[in-house]
mmCIF file of C-alpha atoms in Angstrom:
data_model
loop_
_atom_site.group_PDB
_atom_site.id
_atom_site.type_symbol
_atom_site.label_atom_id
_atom_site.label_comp_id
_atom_site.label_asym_id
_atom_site.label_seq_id
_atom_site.Cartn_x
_atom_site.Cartn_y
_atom_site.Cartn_z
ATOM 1 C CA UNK A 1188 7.365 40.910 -9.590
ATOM 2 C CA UNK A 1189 6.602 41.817 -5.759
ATOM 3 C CA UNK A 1190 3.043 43.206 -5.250
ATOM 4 C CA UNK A 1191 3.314 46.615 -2.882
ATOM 5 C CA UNK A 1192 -0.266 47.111 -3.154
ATOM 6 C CA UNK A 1193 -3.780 45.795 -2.769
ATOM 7 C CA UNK A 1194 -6.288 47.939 -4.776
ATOM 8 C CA UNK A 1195 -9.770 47.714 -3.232
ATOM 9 C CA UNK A 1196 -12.347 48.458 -5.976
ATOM 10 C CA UNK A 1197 -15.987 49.246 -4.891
ATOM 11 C CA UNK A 1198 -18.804 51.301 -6.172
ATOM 12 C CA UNK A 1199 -21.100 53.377 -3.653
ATOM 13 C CA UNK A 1200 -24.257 52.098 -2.009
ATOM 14 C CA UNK A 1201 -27.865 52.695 -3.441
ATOM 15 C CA UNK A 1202 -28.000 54.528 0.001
ATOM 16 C CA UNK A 1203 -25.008 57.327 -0.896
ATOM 17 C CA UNK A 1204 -26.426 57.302 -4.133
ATOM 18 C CA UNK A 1205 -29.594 58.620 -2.518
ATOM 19 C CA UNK A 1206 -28.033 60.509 -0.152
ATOM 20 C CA UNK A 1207 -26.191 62.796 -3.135
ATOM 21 C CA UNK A 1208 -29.210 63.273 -4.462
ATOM 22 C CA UNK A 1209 -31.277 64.562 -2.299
ATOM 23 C CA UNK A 1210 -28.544 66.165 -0.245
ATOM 24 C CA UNK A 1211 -29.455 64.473 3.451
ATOM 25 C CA UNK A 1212 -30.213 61.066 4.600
ATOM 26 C CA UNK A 1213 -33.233 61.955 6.335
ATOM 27 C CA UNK A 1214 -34.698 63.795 2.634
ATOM 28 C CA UNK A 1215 -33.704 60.395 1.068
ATOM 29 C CA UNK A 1216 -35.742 58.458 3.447
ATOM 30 C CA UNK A 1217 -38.692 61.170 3.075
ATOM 31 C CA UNK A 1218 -38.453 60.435 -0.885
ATOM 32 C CA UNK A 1219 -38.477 56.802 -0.570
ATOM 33 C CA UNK A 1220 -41.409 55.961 1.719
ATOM 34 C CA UNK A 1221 -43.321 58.726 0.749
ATOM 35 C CA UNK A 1222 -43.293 56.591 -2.738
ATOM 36 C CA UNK A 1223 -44.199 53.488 -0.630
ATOM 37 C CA UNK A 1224 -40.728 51.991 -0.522
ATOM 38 C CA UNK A 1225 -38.866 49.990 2.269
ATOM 39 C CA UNK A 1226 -36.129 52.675 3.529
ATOM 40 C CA UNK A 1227 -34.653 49.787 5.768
ATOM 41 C CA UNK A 1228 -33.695 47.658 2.877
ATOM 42 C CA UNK A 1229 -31.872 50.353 1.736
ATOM 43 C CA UNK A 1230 -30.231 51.195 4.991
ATOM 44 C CA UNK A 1231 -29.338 47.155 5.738
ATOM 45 C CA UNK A 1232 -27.614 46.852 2.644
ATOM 46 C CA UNK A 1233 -25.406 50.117 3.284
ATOM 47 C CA UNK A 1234 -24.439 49.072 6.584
ATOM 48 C CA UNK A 1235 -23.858 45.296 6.017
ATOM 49 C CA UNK A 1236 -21.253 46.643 2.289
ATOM 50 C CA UNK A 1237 -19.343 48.707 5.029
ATOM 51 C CA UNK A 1238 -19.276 46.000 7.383
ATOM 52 C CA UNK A 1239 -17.290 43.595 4.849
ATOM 53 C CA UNK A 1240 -15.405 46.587 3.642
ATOM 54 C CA UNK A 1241 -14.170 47.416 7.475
ATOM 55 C CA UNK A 1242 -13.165 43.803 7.678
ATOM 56 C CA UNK A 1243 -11.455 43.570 4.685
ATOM 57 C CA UNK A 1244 -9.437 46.655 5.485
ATOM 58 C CA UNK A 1245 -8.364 45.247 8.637
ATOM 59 C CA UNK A 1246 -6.889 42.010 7.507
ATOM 60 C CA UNK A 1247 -5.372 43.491 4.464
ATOM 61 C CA UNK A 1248 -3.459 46.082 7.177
ATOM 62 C CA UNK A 1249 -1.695 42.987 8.303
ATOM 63 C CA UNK A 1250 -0.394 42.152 5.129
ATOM 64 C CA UNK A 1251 -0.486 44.882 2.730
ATOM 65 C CA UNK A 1252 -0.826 48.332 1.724
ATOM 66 C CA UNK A 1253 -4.135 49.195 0.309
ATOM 67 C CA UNK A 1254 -6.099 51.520 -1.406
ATOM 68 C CA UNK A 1255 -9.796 52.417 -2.741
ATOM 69 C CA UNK A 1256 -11.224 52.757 -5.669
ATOM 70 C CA UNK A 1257 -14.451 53.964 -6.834
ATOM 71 C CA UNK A 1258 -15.880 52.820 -9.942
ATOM 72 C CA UNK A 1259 -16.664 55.561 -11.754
ATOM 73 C CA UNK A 1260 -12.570 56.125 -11.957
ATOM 74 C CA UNK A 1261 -11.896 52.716 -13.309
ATOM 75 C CA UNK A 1262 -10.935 54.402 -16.976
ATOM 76 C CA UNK A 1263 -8.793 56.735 -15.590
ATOM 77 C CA UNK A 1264 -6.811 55.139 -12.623
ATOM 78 C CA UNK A 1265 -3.317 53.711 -13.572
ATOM 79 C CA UNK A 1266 -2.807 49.905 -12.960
ATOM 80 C CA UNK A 1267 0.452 48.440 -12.692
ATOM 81 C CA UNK A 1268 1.691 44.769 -11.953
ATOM 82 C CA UNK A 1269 2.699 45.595 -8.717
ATOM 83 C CA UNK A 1270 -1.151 45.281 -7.477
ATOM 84 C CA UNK A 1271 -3.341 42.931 -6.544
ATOM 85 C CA UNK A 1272 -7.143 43.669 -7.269
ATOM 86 C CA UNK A 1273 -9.761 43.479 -4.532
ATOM 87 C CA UNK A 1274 -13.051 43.747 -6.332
ATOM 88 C CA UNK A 1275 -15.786 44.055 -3.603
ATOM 89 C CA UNK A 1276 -19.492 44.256 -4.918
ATOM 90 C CA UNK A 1277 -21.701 42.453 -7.289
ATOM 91 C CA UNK A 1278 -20.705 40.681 -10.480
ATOM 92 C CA UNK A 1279 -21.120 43.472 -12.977
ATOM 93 C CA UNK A 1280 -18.188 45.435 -11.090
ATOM 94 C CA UNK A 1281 -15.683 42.304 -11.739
ATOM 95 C CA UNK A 1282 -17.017 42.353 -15.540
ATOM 96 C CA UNK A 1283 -16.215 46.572 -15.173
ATOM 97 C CA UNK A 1284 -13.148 46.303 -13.260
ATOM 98 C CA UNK A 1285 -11.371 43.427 -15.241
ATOM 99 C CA UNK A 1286 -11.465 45.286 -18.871
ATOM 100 C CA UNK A 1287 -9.305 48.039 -17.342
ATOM 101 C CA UNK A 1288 -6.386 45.942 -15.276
ATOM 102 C CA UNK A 1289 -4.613 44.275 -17.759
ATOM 103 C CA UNK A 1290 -4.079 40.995 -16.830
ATOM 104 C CA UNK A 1291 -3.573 41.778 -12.921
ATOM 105 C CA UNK A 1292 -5.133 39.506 -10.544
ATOM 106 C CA UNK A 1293 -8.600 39.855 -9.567
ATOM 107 C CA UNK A 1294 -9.960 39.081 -5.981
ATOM 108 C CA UNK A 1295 -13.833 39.016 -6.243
ATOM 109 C CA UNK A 1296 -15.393 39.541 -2.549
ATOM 110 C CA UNK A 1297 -19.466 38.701 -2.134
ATOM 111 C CA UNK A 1298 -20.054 41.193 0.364
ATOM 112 C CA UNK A 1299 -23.257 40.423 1.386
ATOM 113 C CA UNK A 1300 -23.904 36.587 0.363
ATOM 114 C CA UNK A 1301 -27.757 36.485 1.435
ATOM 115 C CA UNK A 1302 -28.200 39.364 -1.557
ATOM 116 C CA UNK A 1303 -26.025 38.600 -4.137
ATOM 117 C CA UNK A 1304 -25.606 35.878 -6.084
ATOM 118 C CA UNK A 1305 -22.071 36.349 -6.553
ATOM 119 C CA UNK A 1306 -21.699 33.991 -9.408
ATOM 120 C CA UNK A 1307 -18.240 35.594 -9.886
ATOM 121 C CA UNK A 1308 -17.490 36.270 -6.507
ATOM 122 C CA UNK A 1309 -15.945 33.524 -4.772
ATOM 123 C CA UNK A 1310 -14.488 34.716 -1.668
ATOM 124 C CA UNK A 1311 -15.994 36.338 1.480
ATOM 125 C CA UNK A 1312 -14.706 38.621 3.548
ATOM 126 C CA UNK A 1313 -13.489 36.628 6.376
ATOM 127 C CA UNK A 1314 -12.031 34.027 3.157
ATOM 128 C CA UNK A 1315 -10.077 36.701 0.781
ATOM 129 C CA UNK A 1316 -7.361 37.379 2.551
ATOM 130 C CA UNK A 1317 -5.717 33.998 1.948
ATOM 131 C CA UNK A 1318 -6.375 34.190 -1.630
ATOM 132 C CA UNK A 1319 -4.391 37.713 -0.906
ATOM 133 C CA UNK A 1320 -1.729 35.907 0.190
ATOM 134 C CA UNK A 1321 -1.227 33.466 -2.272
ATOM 135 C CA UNK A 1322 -1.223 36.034 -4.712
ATOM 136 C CA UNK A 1323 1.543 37.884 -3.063
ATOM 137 C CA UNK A 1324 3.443 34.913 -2.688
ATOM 138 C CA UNK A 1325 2.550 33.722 -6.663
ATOM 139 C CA UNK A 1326 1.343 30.812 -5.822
ATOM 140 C CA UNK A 1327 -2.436 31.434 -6.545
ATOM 141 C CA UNK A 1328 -5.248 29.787 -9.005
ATOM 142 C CA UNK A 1329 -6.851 31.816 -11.540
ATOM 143 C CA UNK A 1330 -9.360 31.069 -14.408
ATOM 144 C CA UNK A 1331 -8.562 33.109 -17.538
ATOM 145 C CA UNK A 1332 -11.454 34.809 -19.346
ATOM 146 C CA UNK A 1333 -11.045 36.099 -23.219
ATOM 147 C CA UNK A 1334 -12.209 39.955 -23.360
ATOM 148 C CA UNK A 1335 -13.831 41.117 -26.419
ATOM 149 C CA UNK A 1336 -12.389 44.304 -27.967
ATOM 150 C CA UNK A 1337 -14.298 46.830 -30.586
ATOM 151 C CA UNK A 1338 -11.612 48.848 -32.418
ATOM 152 C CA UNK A 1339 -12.424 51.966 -34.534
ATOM 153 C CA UNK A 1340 -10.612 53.039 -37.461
ATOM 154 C CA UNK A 1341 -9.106 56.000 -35.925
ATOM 155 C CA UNK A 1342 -7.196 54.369 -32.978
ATOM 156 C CA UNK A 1343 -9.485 54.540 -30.293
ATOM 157 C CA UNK A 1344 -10.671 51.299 -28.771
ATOM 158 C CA UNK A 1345 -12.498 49.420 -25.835
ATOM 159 C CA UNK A 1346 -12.879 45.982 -24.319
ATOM 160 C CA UNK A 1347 -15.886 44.326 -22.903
ATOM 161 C CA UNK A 1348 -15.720 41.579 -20.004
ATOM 162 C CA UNK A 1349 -19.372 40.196 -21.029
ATOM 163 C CA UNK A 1350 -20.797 42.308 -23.769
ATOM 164 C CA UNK A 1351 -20.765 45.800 -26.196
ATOM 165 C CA UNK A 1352 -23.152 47.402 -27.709
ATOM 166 C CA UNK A 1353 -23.314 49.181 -30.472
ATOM 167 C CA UNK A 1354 -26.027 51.872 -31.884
ATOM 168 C CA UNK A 1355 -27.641 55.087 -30.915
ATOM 169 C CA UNK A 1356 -27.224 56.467 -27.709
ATOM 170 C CA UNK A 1357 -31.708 56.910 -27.612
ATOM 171 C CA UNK A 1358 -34.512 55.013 -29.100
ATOM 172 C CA UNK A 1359 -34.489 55.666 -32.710
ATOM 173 C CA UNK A 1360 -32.996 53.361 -35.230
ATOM 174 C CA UNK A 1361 -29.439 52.629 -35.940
ATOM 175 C CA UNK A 1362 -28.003 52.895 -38.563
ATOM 176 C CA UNK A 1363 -24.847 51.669 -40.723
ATOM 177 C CA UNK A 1364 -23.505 48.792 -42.601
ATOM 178 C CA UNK A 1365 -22.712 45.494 -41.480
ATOM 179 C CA UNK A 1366 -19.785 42.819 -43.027
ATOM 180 C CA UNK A 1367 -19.710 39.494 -41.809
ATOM 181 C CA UNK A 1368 -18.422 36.362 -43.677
ATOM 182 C CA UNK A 1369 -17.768 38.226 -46.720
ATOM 183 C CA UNK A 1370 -21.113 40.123 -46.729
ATOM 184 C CA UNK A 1371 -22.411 42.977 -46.652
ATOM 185 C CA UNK A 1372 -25.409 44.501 -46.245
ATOM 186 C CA UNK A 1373 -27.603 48.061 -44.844
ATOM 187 C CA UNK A 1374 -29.030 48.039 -41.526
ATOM 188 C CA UNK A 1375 -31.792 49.936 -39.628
ATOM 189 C CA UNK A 1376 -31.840 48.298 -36.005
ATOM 190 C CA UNK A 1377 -32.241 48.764 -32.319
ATOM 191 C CA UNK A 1378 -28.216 47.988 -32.437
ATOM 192 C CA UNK A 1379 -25.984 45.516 -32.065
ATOM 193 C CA UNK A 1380 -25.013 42.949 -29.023
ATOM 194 C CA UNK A 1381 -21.965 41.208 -29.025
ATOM 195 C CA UNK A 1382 -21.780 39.204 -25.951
ATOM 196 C CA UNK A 1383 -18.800 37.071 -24.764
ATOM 197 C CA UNK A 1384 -19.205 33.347 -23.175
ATOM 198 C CA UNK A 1385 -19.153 35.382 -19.508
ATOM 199 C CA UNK A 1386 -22.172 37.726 -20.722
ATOM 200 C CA UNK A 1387 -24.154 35.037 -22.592
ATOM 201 C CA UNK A 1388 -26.305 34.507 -19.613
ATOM 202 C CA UNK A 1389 -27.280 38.109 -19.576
ATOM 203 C CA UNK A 1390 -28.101 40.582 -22.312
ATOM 204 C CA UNK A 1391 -27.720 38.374 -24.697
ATOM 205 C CA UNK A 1392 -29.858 35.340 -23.036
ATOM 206 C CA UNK A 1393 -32.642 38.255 -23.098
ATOM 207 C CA UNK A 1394 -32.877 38.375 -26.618
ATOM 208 C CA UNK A 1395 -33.080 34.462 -26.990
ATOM 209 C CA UNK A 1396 -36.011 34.491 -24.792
ATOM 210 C CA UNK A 1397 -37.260 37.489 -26.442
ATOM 211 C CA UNK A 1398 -37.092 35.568 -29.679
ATOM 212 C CA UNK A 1399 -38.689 32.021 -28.391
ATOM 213 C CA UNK A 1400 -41.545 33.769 -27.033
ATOM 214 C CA UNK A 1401 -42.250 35.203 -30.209
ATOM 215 C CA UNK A 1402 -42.134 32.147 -31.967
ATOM 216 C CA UNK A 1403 -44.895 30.748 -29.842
ATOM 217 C CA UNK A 1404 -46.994 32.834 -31.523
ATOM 218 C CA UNK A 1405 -45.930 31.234 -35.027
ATOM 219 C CA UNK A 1406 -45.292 27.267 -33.577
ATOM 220 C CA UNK A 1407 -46.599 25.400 -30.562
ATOM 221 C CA UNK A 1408 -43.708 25.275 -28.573
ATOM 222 C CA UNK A 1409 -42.885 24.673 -25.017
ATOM 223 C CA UNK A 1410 -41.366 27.762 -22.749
ATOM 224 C CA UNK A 1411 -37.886 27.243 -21.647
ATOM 225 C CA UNK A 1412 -35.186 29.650 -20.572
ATOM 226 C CA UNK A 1413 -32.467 29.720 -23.642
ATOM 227 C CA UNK A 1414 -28.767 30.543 -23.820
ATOM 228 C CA UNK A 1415 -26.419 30.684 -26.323
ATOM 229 C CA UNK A 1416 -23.729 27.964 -26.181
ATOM 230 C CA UNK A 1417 -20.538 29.791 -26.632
ATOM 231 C CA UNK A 1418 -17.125 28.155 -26.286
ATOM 232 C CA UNK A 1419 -14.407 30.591 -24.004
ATOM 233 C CA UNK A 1420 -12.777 31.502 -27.741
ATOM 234 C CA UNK A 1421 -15.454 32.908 -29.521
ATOM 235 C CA UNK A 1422 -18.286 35.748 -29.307
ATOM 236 C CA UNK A 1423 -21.745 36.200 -30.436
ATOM 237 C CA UNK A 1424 -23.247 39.113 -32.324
ATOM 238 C CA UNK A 1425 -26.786 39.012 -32.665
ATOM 239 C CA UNK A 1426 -28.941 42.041 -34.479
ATOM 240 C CA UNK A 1427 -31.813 43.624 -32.141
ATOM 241 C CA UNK A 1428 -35.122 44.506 -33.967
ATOM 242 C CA UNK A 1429 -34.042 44.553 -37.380
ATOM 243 C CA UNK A 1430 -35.987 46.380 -40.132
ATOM 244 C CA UNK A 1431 -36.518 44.879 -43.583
ATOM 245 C CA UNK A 1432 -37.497 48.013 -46.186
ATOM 246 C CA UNK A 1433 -36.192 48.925 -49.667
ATOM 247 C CA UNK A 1434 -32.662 50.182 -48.484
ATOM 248 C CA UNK A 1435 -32.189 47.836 -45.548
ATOM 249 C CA UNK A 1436 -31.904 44.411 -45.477
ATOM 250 C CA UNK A 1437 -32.253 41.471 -42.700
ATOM 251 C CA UNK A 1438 -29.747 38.847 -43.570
ATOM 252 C CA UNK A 1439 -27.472 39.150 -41.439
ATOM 253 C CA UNK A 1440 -28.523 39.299 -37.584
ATOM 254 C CA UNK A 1441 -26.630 37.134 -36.125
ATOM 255 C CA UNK A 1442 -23.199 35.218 -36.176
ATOM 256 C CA UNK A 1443 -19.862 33.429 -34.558
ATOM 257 C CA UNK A 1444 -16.496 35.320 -34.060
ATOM 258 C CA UNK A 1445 -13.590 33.812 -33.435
ATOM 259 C CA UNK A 1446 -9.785 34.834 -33.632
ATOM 260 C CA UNK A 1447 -10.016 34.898 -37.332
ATOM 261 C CA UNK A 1448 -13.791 35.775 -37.974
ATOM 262 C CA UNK A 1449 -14.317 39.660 -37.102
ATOM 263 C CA UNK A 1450 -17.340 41.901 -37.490
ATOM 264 C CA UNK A 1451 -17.043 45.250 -39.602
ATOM 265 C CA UNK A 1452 -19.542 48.105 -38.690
ATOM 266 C CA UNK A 1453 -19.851 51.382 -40.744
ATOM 267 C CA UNK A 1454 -21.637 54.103 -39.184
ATOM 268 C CA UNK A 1455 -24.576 55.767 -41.386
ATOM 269 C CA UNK A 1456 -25.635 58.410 -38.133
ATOM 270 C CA UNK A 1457 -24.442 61.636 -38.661
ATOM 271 C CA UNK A 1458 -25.120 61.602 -34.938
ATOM 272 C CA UNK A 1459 -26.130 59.837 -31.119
ATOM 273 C CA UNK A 1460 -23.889 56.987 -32.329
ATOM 274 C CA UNK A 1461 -22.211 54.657 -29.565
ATOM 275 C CA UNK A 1462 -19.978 52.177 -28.836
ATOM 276 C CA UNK A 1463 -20.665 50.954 -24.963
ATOM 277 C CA UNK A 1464 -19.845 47.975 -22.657
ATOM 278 C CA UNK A 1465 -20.566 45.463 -20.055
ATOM 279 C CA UNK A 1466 -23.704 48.359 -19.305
ATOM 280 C CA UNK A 1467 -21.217 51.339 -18.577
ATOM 281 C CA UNK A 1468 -23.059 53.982 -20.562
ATOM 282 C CA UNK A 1469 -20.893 56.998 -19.566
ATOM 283 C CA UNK A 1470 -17.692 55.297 -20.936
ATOM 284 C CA UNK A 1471 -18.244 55.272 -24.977
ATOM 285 C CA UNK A 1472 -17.058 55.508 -27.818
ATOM 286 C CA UNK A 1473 -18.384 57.999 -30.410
ATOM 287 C CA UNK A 1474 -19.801 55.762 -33.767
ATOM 288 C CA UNK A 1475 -21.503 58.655 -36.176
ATOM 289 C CA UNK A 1476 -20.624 58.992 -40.314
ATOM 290 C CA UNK A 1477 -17.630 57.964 -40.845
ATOM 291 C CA UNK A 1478 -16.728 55.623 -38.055
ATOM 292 C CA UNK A 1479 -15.707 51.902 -39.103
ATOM 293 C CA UNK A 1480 -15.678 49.499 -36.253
ATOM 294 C CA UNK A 1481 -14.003 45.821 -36.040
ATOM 295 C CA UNK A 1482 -15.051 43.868 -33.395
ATOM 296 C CA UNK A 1483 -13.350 40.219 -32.391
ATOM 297 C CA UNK A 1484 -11.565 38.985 -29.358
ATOM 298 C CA UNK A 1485 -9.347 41.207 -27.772
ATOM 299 C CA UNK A 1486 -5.527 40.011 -26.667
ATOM 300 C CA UNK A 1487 -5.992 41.207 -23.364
ATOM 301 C CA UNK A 1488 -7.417 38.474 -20.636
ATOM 302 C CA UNK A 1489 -8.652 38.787 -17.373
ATOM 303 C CA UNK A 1490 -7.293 36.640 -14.545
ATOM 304 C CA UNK A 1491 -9.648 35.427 -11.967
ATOM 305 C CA UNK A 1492 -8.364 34.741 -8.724
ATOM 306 C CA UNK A 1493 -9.715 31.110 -8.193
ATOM 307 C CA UNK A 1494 -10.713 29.309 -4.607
ATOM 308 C CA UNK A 1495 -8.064 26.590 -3.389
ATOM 309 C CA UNK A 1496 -9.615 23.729 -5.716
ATOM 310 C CA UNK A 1497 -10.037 25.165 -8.808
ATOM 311 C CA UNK A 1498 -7.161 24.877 -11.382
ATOM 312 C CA UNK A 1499 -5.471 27.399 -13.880
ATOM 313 C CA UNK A 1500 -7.729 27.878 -16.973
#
């Protein structure tokens, strides 16, 4: 298949964030050192993103056709495998970007390598245009990373690069009913995390070190930072802040999925119910009375766009 087009995908600065809000640049800098803030920070990082964007833009003119891409129309923009992916930002927008592509190549770009860590950003912008070519040419590296899907019982569905969540939408309890391993049992709960081997370093490594500082207070343990060992084929689902009372029950909070192993959720909220993932609150699913859930690992894969000495996953 020839690719006819580079799609850049980028979300806006903190800066233009600030700037919509309070309508001007100059209110925005009013607001943020009349609160004590560093205004500079904010402009540096602005100016250095559209920097690396400007670059990128000009190489890729020599090559290819391009495009941009904000974030926020990731669900609704059409992807075809005629396109090549240029993700530039930080590592949450490849986990964002790569559960609505389908399969096409992703380019991850660090923009700004002194701010982000870029753990899933291998390329630079004076770097990416090579792995541009190779793409073009299909003769490119790529790591493959499982997605994990949740899939109601009316059709509707979403997929999740490192994690979903699943609850109410504010700070009451969740409820439902939970199946796992030929069990069943009522829940009250903060919700549910289901984390991928990608997101098991994040949300999910929270509530590990959540839990193993609570358990100094029960055994005289050391402190270390824990995460959950997951191999690239399975998830974890783990149960936040469950509540034990005469209609709910606690044994089941967390567990392995795998191709075969899924998790069933039954909603018990006749309202505020969601289905969320990899943080994107403002793309959801509805989960209220009524609403059965599966969650496993999705068919769908992302392709990562490896440097010259990695090898195909």
């Amino acid at each position: 298949m020839t690719i006819e087009y580079a799609i850049i995908v980028k979300s806006k600065t903190r800066l233009e964030l600030l700037t919509e809000r309070f309508n001007t640049k100059a209110q925005a800098r009013f607001y943020i050192e009349r609160s004590g803030g560093l205004f500079e920070d904010y402009q540096v990082e602005h100016e250095k993103f559209h920097d690396s964007l400007s670059l990128m833009q000009r190489q890729l003119s020599t090559v290819i056709k391009n495009k941009i891409v904000e974030r926020n129309f990731l669900p609704s923009f059409l992807f075809n495998d005629k396109q090549v992916v240029i993700v530039i930002g930080q590592d949450g927008l490849v986990a964002n970007t790569a559960k609505y592509v389908n399969g096409i190549p992703i380019i991850a770009v660090n923009p700004d390598s002194e701010r982000y860590d870029g753990v899933l950003l291998p390329f630079n912008p004076t770097n990416f245009i090579g792995a541009v070519e190779k793409v073009v040419t299909n003769k490119f590296n790529a790591k493959t990373v499982p997605l994990a899907e949740a899939v109601l019982n009316d059709g509707q569905r979403l997929l999740a690069f490192n994690d979903l969540f699943i609850g109410a939408s504010s700070h009451v309890s969740a409820r439902y009913k939970i199946s796992y391993n030929h069990k069943s049992e009522e829940h009250s709960s903060s919700g549910i995390i289901v984390s991928t081997k990608s997101g098991s370093t994040g949300w999910l490594s929270s509530i590990f070190n959540m839990t193993f500082g609570m358990h100094r207070f029960i055994a005289k343990d050391g402190t270390k930072k824990m995460t959950a060992k997951l191999k690239d084929d399975q998830l974890m689902f783990t149960v936040r802040e469950p509540f034990h009372s005469k209609k709910t029950q606690t044994s089941i909070i967390a567990g392995i999925l795998t191709g075969q192993t899924k998790l069933v959720l039954e909603s018990y909220m006749p309202g505020n119910g969601v289905i969320f993932s990899d943080g994107i609150e403002t793309d959801f699913l509805n989960f209220n009375s009524g609403a059965i859930v599966t969650v496993g690992i999705a068919k769908e894969t992302a392709n990562l766009v490896a440097e010259e000495n990695s090898t195909k996953a």
